[in-house]
Short mmCIF file of C-alpha atoms and ligand atoms in Angstrom, two decimals:
data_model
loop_
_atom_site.label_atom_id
_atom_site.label_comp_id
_atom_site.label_asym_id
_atom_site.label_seq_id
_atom_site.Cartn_x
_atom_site.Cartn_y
_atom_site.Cartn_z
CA UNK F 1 0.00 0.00 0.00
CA UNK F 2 1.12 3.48 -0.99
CA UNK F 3 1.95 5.94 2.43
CA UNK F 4 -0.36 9.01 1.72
CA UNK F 5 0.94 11.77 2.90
CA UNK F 6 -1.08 14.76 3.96
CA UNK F 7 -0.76 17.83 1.41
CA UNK F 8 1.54 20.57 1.45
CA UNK F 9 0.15 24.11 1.29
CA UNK F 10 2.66 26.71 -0.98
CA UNK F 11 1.84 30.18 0.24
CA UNK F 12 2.73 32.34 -3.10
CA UNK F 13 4.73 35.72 -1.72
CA UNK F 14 6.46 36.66 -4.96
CA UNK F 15 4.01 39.83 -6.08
CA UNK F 16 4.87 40.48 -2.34
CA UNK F 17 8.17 39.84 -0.93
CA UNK F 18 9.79 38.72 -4.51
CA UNK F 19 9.43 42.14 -6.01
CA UNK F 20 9.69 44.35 -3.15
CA UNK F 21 13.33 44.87 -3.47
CA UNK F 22 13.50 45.27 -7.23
CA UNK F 23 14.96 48.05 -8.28
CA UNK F 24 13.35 48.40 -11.31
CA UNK F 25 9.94 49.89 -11.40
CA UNK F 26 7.75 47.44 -12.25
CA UNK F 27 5.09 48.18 -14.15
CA UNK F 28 1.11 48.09 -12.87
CA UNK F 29 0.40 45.73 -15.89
CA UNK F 30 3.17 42.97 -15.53
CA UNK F 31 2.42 42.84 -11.69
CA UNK F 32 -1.09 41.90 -12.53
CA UNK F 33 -0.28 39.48 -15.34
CA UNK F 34 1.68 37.55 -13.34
CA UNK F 35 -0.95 37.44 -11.01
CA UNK F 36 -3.32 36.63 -12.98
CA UNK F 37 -1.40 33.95 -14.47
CA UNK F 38 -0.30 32.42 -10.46
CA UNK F 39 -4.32 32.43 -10.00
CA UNK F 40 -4.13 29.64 -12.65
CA UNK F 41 -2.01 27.69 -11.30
CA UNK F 42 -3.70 25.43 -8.48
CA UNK F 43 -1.80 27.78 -5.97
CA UNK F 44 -4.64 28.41 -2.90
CA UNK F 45 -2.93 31.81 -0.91
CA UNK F 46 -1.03 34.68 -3.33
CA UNK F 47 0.15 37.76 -1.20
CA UNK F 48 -0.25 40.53 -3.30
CA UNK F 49 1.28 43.81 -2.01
CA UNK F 50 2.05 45.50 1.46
CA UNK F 51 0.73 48.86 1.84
CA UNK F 52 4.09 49.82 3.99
CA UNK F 53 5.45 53.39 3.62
CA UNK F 54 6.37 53.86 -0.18
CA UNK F 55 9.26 55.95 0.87
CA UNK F 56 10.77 52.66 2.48
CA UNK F 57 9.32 50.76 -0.07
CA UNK F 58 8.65 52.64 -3.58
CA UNK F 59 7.96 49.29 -5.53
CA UNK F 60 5.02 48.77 -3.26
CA UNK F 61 3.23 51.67 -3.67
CA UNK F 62 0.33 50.80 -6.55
CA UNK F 63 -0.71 47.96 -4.07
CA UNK F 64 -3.81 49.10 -3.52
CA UNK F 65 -4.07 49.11 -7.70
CA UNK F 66 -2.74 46.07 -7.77
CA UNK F 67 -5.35 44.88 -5.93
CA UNK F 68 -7.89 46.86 -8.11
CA UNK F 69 -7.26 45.33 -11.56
CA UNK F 70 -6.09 41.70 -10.44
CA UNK F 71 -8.90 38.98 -11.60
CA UNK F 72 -9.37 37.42 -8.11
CA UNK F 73 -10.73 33.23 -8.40
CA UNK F 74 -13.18 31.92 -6.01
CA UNK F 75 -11.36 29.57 -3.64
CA UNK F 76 -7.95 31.88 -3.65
CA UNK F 77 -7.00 34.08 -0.95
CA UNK F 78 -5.28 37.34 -1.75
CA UNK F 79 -3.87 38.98 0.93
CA UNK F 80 -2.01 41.83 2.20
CA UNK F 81 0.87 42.76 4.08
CA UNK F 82 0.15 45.40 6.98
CA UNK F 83 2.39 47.10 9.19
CA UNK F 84 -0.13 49.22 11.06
CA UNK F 85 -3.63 51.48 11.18
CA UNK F 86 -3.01 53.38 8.34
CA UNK F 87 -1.80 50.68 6.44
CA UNK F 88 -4.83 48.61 7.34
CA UNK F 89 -7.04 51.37 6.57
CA UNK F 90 -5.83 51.32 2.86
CA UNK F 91 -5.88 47.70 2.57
CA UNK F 92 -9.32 47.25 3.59
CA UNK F 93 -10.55 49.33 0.46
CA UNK F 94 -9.37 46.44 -1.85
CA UNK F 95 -10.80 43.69 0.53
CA UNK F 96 -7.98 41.28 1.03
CA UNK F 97 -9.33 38.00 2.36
CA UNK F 98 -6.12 38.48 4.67
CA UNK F 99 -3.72 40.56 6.08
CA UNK F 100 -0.25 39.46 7.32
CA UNK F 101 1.09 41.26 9.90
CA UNK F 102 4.96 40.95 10.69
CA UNK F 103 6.91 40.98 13.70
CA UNK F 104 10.81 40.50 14.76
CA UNK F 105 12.70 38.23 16.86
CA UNK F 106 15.55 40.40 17.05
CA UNK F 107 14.99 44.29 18.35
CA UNK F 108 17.81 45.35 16.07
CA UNK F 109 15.72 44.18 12.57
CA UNK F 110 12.36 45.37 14.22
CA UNK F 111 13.88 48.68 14.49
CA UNK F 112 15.62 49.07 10.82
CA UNK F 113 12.53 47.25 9.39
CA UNK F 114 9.25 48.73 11.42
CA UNK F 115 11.02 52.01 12.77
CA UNK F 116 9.90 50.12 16.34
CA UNK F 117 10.82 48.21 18.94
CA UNK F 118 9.18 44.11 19.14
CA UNK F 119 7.02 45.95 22.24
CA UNK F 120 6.17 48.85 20.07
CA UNK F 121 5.19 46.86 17.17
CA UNK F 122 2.93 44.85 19.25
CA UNK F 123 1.33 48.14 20.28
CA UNK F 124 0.76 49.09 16.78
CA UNK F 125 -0.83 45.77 15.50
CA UNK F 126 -3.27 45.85 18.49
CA UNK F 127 -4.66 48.90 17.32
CA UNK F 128 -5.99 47.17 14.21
CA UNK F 129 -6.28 43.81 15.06
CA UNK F 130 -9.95 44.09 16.41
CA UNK F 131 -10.80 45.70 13.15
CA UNK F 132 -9.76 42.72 11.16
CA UNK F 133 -11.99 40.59 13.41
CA UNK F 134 -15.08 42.79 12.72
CA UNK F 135 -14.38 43.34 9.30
CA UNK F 136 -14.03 39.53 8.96
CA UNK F 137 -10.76 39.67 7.57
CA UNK F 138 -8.19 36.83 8.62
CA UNK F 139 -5.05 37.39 9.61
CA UNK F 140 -1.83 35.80 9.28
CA UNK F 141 1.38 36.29 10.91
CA UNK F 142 5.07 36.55 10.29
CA UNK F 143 8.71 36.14 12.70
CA UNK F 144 11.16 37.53 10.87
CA UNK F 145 15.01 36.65 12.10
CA UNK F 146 13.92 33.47 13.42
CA UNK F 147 17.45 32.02 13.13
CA UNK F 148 19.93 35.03 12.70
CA UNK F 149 19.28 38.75 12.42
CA UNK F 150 21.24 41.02 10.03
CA UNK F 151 22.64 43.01 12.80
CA UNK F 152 22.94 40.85 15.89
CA UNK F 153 23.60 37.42 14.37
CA UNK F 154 22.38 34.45 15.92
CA UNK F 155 19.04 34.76 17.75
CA UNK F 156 17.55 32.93 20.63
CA UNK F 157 15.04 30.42 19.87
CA UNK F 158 13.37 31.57 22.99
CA UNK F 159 12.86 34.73 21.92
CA UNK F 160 11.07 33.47 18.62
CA UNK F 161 8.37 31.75 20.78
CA UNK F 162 7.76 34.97 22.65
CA UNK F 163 7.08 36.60 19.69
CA UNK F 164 4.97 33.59 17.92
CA UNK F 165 2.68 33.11 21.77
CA UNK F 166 2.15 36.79 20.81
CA UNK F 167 1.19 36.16 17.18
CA UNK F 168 -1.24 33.40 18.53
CA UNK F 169 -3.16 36.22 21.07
CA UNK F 170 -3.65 38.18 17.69
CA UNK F 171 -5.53 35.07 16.55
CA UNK F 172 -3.34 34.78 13.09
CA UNK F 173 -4.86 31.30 11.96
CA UNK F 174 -1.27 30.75 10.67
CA UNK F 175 2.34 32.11 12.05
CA UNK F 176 4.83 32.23 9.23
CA UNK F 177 8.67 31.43 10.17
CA UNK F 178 11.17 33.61 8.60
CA UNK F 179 14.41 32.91 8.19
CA UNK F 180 14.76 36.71 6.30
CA UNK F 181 18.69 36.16 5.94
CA UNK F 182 18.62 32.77 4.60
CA UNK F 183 21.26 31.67 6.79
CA UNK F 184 20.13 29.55 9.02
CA UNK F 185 21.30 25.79 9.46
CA UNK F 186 18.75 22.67 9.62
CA UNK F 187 20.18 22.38 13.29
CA UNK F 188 19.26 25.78 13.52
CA UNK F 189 15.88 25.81 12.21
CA UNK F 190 15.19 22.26 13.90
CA UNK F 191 16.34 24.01 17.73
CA UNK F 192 14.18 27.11 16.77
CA UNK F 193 10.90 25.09 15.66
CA UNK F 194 11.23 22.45 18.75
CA UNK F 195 10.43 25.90 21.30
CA UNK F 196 8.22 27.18 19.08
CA UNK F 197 6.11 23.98 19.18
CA UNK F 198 6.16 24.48 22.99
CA UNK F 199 3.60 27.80 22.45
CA UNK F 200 1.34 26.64 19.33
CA UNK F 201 0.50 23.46 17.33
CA UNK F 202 2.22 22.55 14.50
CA UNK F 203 -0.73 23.26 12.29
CA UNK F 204 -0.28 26.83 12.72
CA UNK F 205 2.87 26.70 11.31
CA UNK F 206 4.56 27.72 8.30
CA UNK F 207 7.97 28.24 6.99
CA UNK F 208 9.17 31.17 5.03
CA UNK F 209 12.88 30.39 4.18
CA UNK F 210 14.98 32.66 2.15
CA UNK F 211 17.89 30.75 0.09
CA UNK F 212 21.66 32.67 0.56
CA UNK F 213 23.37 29.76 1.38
CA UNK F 214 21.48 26.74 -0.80
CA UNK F 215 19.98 25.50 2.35
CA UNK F 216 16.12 26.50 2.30
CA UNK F 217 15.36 22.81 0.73
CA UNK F 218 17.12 21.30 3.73
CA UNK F 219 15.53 23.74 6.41
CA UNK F 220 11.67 22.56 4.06
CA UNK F 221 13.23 18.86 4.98
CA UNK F 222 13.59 19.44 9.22
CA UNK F 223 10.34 21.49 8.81
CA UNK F 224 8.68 18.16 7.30
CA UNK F 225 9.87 16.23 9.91
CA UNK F 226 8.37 18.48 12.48
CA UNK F 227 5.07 18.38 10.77
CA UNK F 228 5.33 21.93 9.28
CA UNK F 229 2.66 21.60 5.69
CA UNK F 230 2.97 24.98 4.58
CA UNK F 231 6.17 27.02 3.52
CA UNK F 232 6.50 30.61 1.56
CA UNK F 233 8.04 30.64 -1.51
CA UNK F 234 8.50 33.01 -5.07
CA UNK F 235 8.48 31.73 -8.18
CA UNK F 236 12.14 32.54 -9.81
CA UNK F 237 13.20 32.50 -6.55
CA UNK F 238 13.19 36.49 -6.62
CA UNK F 239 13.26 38.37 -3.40
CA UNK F 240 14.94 39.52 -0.22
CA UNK F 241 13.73 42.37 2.29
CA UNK F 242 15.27 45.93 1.47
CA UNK F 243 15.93 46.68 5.49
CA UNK F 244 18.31 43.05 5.97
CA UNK F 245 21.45 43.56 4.37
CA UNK F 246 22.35 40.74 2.62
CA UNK F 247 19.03 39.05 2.50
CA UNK F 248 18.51 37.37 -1.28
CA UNK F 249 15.19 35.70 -2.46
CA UNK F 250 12.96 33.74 -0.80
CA UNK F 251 13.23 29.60 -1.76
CA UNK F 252 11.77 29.62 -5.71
CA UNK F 253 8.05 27.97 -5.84
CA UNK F 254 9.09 25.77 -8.83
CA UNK F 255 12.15 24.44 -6.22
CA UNK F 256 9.94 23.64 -3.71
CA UNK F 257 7.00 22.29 -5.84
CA UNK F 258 9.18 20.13 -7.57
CA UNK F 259 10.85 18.91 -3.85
CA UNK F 260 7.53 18.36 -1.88
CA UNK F 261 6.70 16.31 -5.07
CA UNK F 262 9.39 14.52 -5.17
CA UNK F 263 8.91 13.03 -1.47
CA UNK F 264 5.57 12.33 -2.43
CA UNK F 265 3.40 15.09 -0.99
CA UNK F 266 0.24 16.85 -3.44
CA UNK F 267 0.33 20.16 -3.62
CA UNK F 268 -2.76 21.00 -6.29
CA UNK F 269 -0.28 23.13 -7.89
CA UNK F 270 0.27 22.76 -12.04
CA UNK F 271 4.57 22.78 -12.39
CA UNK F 272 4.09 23.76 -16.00
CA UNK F 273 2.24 27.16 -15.27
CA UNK F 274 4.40 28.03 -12.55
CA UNK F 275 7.65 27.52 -14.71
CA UNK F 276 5.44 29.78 -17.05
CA UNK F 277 5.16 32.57 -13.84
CA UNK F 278 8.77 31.89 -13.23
CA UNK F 279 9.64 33.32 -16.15
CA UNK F 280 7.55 36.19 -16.30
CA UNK F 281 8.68 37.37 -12.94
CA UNK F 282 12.73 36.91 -14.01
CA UNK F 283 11.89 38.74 -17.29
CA UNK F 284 10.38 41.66 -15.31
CA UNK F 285 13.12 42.27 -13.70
CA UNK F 286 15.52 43.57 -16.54
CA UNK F 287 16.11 47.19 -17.55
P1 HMG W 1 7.51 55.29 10.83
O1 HMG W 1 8.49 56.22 10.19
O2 HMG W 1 7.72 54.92 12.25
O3 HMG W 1 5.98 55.78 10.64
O4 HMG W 1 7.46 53.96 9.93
P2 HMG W 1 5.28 57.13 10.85
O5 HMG W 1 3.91 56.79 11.36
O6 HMG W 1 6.15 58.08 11.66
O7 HMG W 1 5.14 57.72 9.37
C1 HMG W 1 6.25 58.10 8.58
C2 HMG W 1 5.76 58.33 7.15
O8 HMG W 1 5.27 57.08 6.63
C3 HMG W 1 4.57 59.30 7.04
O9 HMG W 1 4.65 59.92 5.76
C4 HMG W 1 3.37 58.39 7.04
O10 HMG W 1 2.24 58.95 6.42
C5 HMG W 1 3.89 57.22 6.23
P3 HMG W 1 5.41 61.33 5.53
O11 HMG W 1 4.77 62.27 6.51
O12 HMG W 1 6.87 61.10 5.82
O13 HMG W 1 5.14 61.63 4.09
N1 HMG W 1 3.23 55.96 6.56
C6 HMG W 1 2.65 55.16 5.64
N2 HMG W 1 2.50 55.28 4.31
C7 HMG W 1 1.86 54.28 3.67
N3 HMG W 1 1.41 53.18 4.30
C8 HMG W 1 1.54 53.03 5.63
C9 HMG W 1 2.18 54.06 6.35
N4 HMG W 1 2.48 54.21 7.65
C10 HMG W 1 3.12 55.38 7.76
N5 HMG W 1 1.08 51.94 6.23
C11 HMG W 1 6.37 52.02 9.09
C12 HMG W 1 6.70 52.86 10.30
C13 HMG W 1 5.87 50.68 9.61
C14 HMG W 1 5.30 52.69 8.27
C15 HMG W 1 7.64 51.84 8.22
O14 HMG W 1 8.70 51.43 9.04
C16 HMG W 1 7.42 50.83 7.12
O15 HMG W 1 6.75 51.12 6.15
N6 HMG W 1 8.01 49.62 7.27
C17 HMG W 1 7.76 48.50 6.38
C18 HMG W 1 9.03 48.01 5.81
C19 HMG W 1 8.77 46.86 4.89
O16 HMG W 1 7.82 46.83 4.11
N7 HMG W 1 9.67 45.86 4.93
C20 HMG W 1 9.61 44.73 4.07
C21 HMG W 1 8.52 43.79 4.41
S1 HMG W 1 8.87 42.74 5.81
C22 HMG W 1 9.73 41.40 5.13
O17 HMG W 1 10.08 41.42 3.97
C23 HMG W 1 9.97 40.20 6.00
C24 HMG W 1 9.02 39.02 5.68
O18 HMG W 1 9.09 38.65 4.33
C25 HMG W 1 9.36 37.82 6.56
C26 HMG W 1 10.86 37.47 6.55
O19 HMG W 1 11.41 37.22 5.47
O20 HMG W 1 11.41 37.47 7.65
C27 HMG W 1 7.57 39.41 5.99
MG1 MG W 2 10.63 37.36 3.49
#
C-alpha cells in the first residue's frame, strides 16, 4: 500500500516579498499578469502587495491598484501585508481575504525594518487587530530573524516563541517562520521550531525560508519532519527584504514544488504554469 501523505500548502509571496526589493519599477500591468497567471495555477494563498510606507518601499506603492485590476478566483485568498492602522485602513478598500502582519525576533531588525521596537510593534498591531476581526478579515502572521538577524547574528530560539505566543493572542490562523537572511542551518531551524512547538501546534505553522546559502530545501526537509505543511516561496526565486542587508530571495516555488513532489506530498499546484510565472517574474526584472 502506498503511504499518503497529507498535502503541502505553498503560500505564493512573490508579487509580495519577490518584487519588493526590485529596483526596477515594475510596471502596474506585468504585476497583474503575473498574477493573474499564479491564480491559474492550483496555488490556494497569493500575497499581493504590502501597503508599507512607499518611501521605504517605492515598488510597493500601486498595491492598492494592484489589488484593483487583479482577476481574483473563487477559492484563492489574496492577501495583504500590513504594518499598522493606516496601512490597514488602505488595505481594507481592496478587501484582502487576509492581512499578514509581521513581527521581529531580534529588536535590532524590528527597528531598521518597522522604525519600532518588538514591544512597540505589538502596540501598533493591536490597534488594528480588532478591526480585522469585525471586518471579517483573517489574519496571518510573520517572525522575521527566526534564526539570525542582520545586525545581531544568531538569535535565541526563545525569543522566537515569545514573539509567535504573541502572534497566537492576535488570533493569526497561521504564524509564518522567517528565516529573512537565509542563513540559518537545519540544526538551527530544527532548535528554533522544537520551542516554538512548545507555544502553538504545529498546524499553525509555516515556513518562510529565504535561500543565501542553498539551504532553504534542507531547512523545508527538518520542517517536514516536524510536521510543518505549509512554507512561503517566489516563483524565480526572486526576493529579499530591502531593510536586511544581505538578505537574497525567498526559496523559488518551482524548487519547492518540484521537492515536496518529489517526497511524495500533493500540492494542487500545475509545475508547467508556474515555470510559465517563473519566467515572467525573471523577465520583469531587466532594464
Ligand atoms: P515610521 O516612520 O515609524 O511611521 O514607519 P510614521 O507613522 O512616523 O510615518 C512616517 C511616514 O510614513 C509618514 O509619511 C506616514 O504617512 C507614512 P510622511 O509624513 O513622511 O510623508 N506611513 C505610511 N505610508 C503608507 N502606508 C503606511 C504608512 N504608515 C506610515 N502603512 C512604518 C513605520 C511601519 C510605516 C515603516 O517602518 C514601514 O513602512 N516599514 C515597512 C518596511 C517593509 O515593508 N519591509 C519589508 C517587508 S517585511 C519582510 O520582507 C519580511 C518578511 O518577508 C518575513 C521574513 O522574510 O522574515 C515578511
Ligand atoms: Mg521574506
Amino acid at each position: 500500500m502506498d503511504i499518503v501523505f497529507d498535502p503541502v500548502t505553498i503560500v505564493e509571496v512573490g508579487p509580495r516579498d519577490g518584487l519588493q526589493n526590485e529596483p526596477k519599477t515594475i510596471k502596474l500591468d506585468e504585476k497583474v499578469r503575473l498574477i493573474n497567471l499564479l491564480s491559474t495555477s492550483g496555488l490556494k494563498q497569493i500575497e499581493v502587495g504590502s501597503f508599507v510606507n512607499p518611501k521605504m518601499v517605492p515598488q510597493m506603492a500601486d498595491s492598492g491598484l494592484v489589488f484593483s485590476k487583479i482577476t481574483r478566483r473563487p477559492g484563492i485568498s489574496y492577501s495583504a501585508l500590513v504594518p499598522n492602522l493606516n496601512g490597514y485602513e488602505q488595505a481594507k478598500k481592496c478587501s484582502p481575504d487576509a492581512i499578514a502582519i509581521f513581527c521581529s525576533a531580534s529588536e535590532s531588525f524590528s527597528k531598521a525594518n518597522l522604525n519600532a521596537s518588538i514591544d512597540e510593534s505589538f502596540m501598533r498591531i493591536s490597534q488594528f487587530i480588532s478591526l480585522a476581526k469585525k471586518d471579517d478579515i483573517l489574519v496571518r502572521g510573520y517572525v522575521s530573524c527566526v534564526t539570525d538577524c542582520p545586525f545581531e547574528g544568531p538569535v535565541p530560539a526563545s525569543n522566537v516563541a515569545k514573539v509567535v505566543a504573541k502572534l497566537r493572542e492576535f488570533n493569526c490562523y497561521e504564524i509564518s517562520l522567517g528565516d529573512t537572511l537565509g542563513k540559518g542551518s537545519p540544526g538551527a531551524v530544527d532548535k528554533m521550531i522544537d520551542n516554538v512547538l512548545n507555544e502553538v501546534s504545529v498546524e499553525v505553522l509555516a515556513g518562510h525560508f529565504h535561500d543565501t546559502s542553498g539551504l532553504a530545501l534542507e531547512n523545508i526537509q527538518v520542517s517536514l519532519e516536524r510536521g510543518i505543511r505549509v512554507f512561503d516561496t517566489a516563483v524565480g526565486g526572486l526576493g529579499g527584504c530591502p531593510f536586511a542587508p544581505g538578505a537574497p530571495g525567498n526559496v523559488a516555488t518551482e524548487l519547492v514544488l518540484k521537492y515536496v513532489q518529489g517526497k511524495g506530498f500533493k500540492t494542487g499546484v500545475n509545475m508547467e504554469i508556474i515555470m510559465q510565472a517563473a519566467k515572467l517574474a525573471r523577465d520583469m526584472r531587466h532594464v
